[in-house]
Amino acid sequence: MKININDITAAPKQLSYGEEVGELNERLGRGVRDFQVATMRVDVEYYRAGLDLFFQGAVHGDVVGNCARCLEEYPFRVDGRFTRVLTPRVAAATGGGQLSADVRELSTYAGEDVDLTPLVYDEAILALPTRALCAEGCRGLCTRCGANLNEGACGCAQPAAATPHLRAK
Ligand SMILES: [Zn+2]
Ligand SMILES: [Zn+2]
């Protein structure tokens, strides 16, 4: 979602919209975390103070996770809040900092409009859990027969390793 910088005034404005998730899912697909975002809504308030542009709001995503233990897909919702201040890129560049290209991209603006999409993607990724688990207590799959143990015990005998034994050396 792009906002023309001439529309960003000292008087705060509100915007609610549905963000495209295609590129976000491509990014997520390249990572190790197994999530796909179905839909994302963004509520944002924006205004300017001098040359600085302020954005604050929330991202709400409907996400499908792929459980790392039982491999089942499970839907959940993420909500993240964000506040960003963007400074003009030229001023930031002369600031002398050794900012990486990514950081500069996310903290400065240049040109006619501000693209909210990278900021919103960033927040959505930060809001995701570190591991995809359908539930904290997910029992996973039986290592012998592959049955989903959340659906009940399988017929396999309890593996010996599950019972701690003290063994003399
Ligand atoms: Zn699971
Ligand atoms: Zn089993």
PDB file of N, CA and C and ligand atoms in Angstrom, residues 66-72 74 132-135 137-140 148 150, ligand 1:
ATOM      1  N   ASN A  66       1.967 -24.749  10.007  1.00  0.00           N
ATOM      2  CA  ASN A  66       2.155 -26.177   9.766  1.00  0.00           C
ATOM      3  C   ASN A  66       2.931 -26.706  10.957  1.00  0.00           C
ATOM      4  N   CYS A  67       2.229 -27.416  11.840  1.00  0.00           N
ATOM      5  CA  CYS A  67       2.799 -27.792  13.139  1.00  0.00           C
ATOM      6  C   CYS A  67       4.094 -28.581  12.975  1.00  0.00           C
ATOM      7  N   ALA A  68       5.126 -28.142  13.707  1.00  0.00           N
ATOM      8  CA  ALA A  68       6.445 -28.766  13.612  1.00  0.00           C
ATOM      9  C   ALA A  68       6.443 -30.168  14.223  1.00  0.00           C
ATOM     10  N   ARG A  69       5.447 -30.465  15.070  1.00  0.00           N
ATOM     11  CA  ARG A  69       5.448 -31.786  15.720  1.00  0.00           C
ATOM     12  C   ARG A  69       4.524 -32.777  15.029  1.00  0.00           C
ATOM     13  N   CYS A  70       3.267 -32.361  14.799  1.00  0.00           N
ATOM     14  CA  CYS A  70       2.310 -33.332  14.238  1.00  0.00           C
ATOM     15  C   CYS A  70       2.093 -33.118  12.742  1.00  0.00           C
ATOM     16  N   LEU A  71       2.673 -32.056  12.185  1.00  0.00           N
ATOM     17  CA  LEU A  71       2.625 -31.760  10.752  1.00  0.00           C
ATOM     18  C   LEU A  71       1.233 -31.375  10.245  1.00  0.00           C
ATOM     19  N   GLU A  72       0.268 -31.222  11.164  1.00  0.00           N
ATOM     20  CA  GLU A  72      -1.070 -30.801  10.757  1.00  0.00           C
ATOM     21  C   GLU A  72      -1.084 -29.294  10.546  1.00  0.00           C
ATOM     22  N   TYR A  74      -2.901 -25.746  10.991  1.00  0.00           N
ATOM     23  CA  TYR A  74      -3.821 -25.192  11.983  1.00  0.00           C
ATOM     24  C   TYR A  74      -3.919 -23.693  11.751  1.00  0.00           C
ATOM     25  N   ALA A 132       6.205 -23.110  14.852  1.00  0.00           N
ATOM     26  CA  ALA A 132       4.833 -23.453  14.505  1.00  0.00           C
ATOM     27  C   ALA A 132       4.420 -24.663  15.326  1.00  0.00           C
ATOM     28  N   LEU A 133       3.518 -24.443  16.279  1.00  0.00           N
ATOM     29  CA  LEU A 133       2.981 -25.544  17.076  1.00  0.00           C
ATOM     30  C   LEU A 133       1.472 -25.370  17.146  1.00  0.00           C
ATOM     31  N   CYS A 134       0.725 -26.428  16.845  1.00  0.00           N
ATOM     32  CA  CYS A 134      -0.736 -26.322  16.852  1.00  0.00           C
ATOM     33  C   CYS A 134      -1.227 -26.078  18.268  1.00  0.00           C
ATOM     34  N   ALA A 135      -0.478 -26.577  19.261  1.00  0.00           N
ATOM     35  CA  ALA A 135      -0.781 -26.342  20.669  1.00  0.00           C
ATOM     36  C   ALA A 135       0.496 -26.580  21.445  1.00  0.00           C
ATOM     37  N   GLY A 137       0.968 -28.204  24.002  1.00  0.00           N
ATOM     38  CA  GLY A 137       1.085 -29.601  24.428  1.00  0.00           C
ATOM     39  C   GLY A 137       0.924 -30.593  23.297  1.00  0.00           C
ATOM     40  N   CYS A 138       1.137 -30.154  22.060  1.00  0.00           N
ATOM     41  CA  CYS A 138       0.987 -31.087  20.933  1.00  0.00           C
ATOM     42  C   CYS A 138       1.854 -32.328  21.164  1.00  0.00           C
ATOM     43  N   ARG A 139       1.246 -33.514  20.996  1.00  0.00           N
ATOM     44  CA  ARG A 139       1.967 -34.757  21.279  1.00  0.00           C
ATOM     45  C   ARG A 139       2.772 -35.249  20.087  1.00  0.00           C
ATOM     46  N   GLY A 140       2.532 -34.649  18.947  1.00  0.00           N
ATOM     47  CA  GLY A 140       3.324 -35.031  17.777  1.00  0.00           C
ATOM     48  C   GLY A 140       2.934 -36.388  17.212  1.00  0.00           C
ATOM     49  N   ASN A 148      -0.870 -39.790  14.561  1.00  0.00           N
ATOM     50  CA  ASN A 148      -0.973 -38.510  15.265  1.00  0.00           C
ATOM     51  C   ASN A 148      -1.435 -38.790  16.684  1.00  0.00           C
ATOM     52  N   ASN A 150      -2.156 -36.884  19.033  1.00  0.00           N
ATOM     53  CA  ASN A 150      -3.201 -36.009  19.565  1.00  0.00           C
ATOM     54  C   ASN A 150      -4.567 -36.659  19.431  1.00  0.00           C
TER      55      ASN A 150
HETATM   56 ZN    ZN B   1       0.668 -30.333  16.365  1.00  0.00          ZN
END
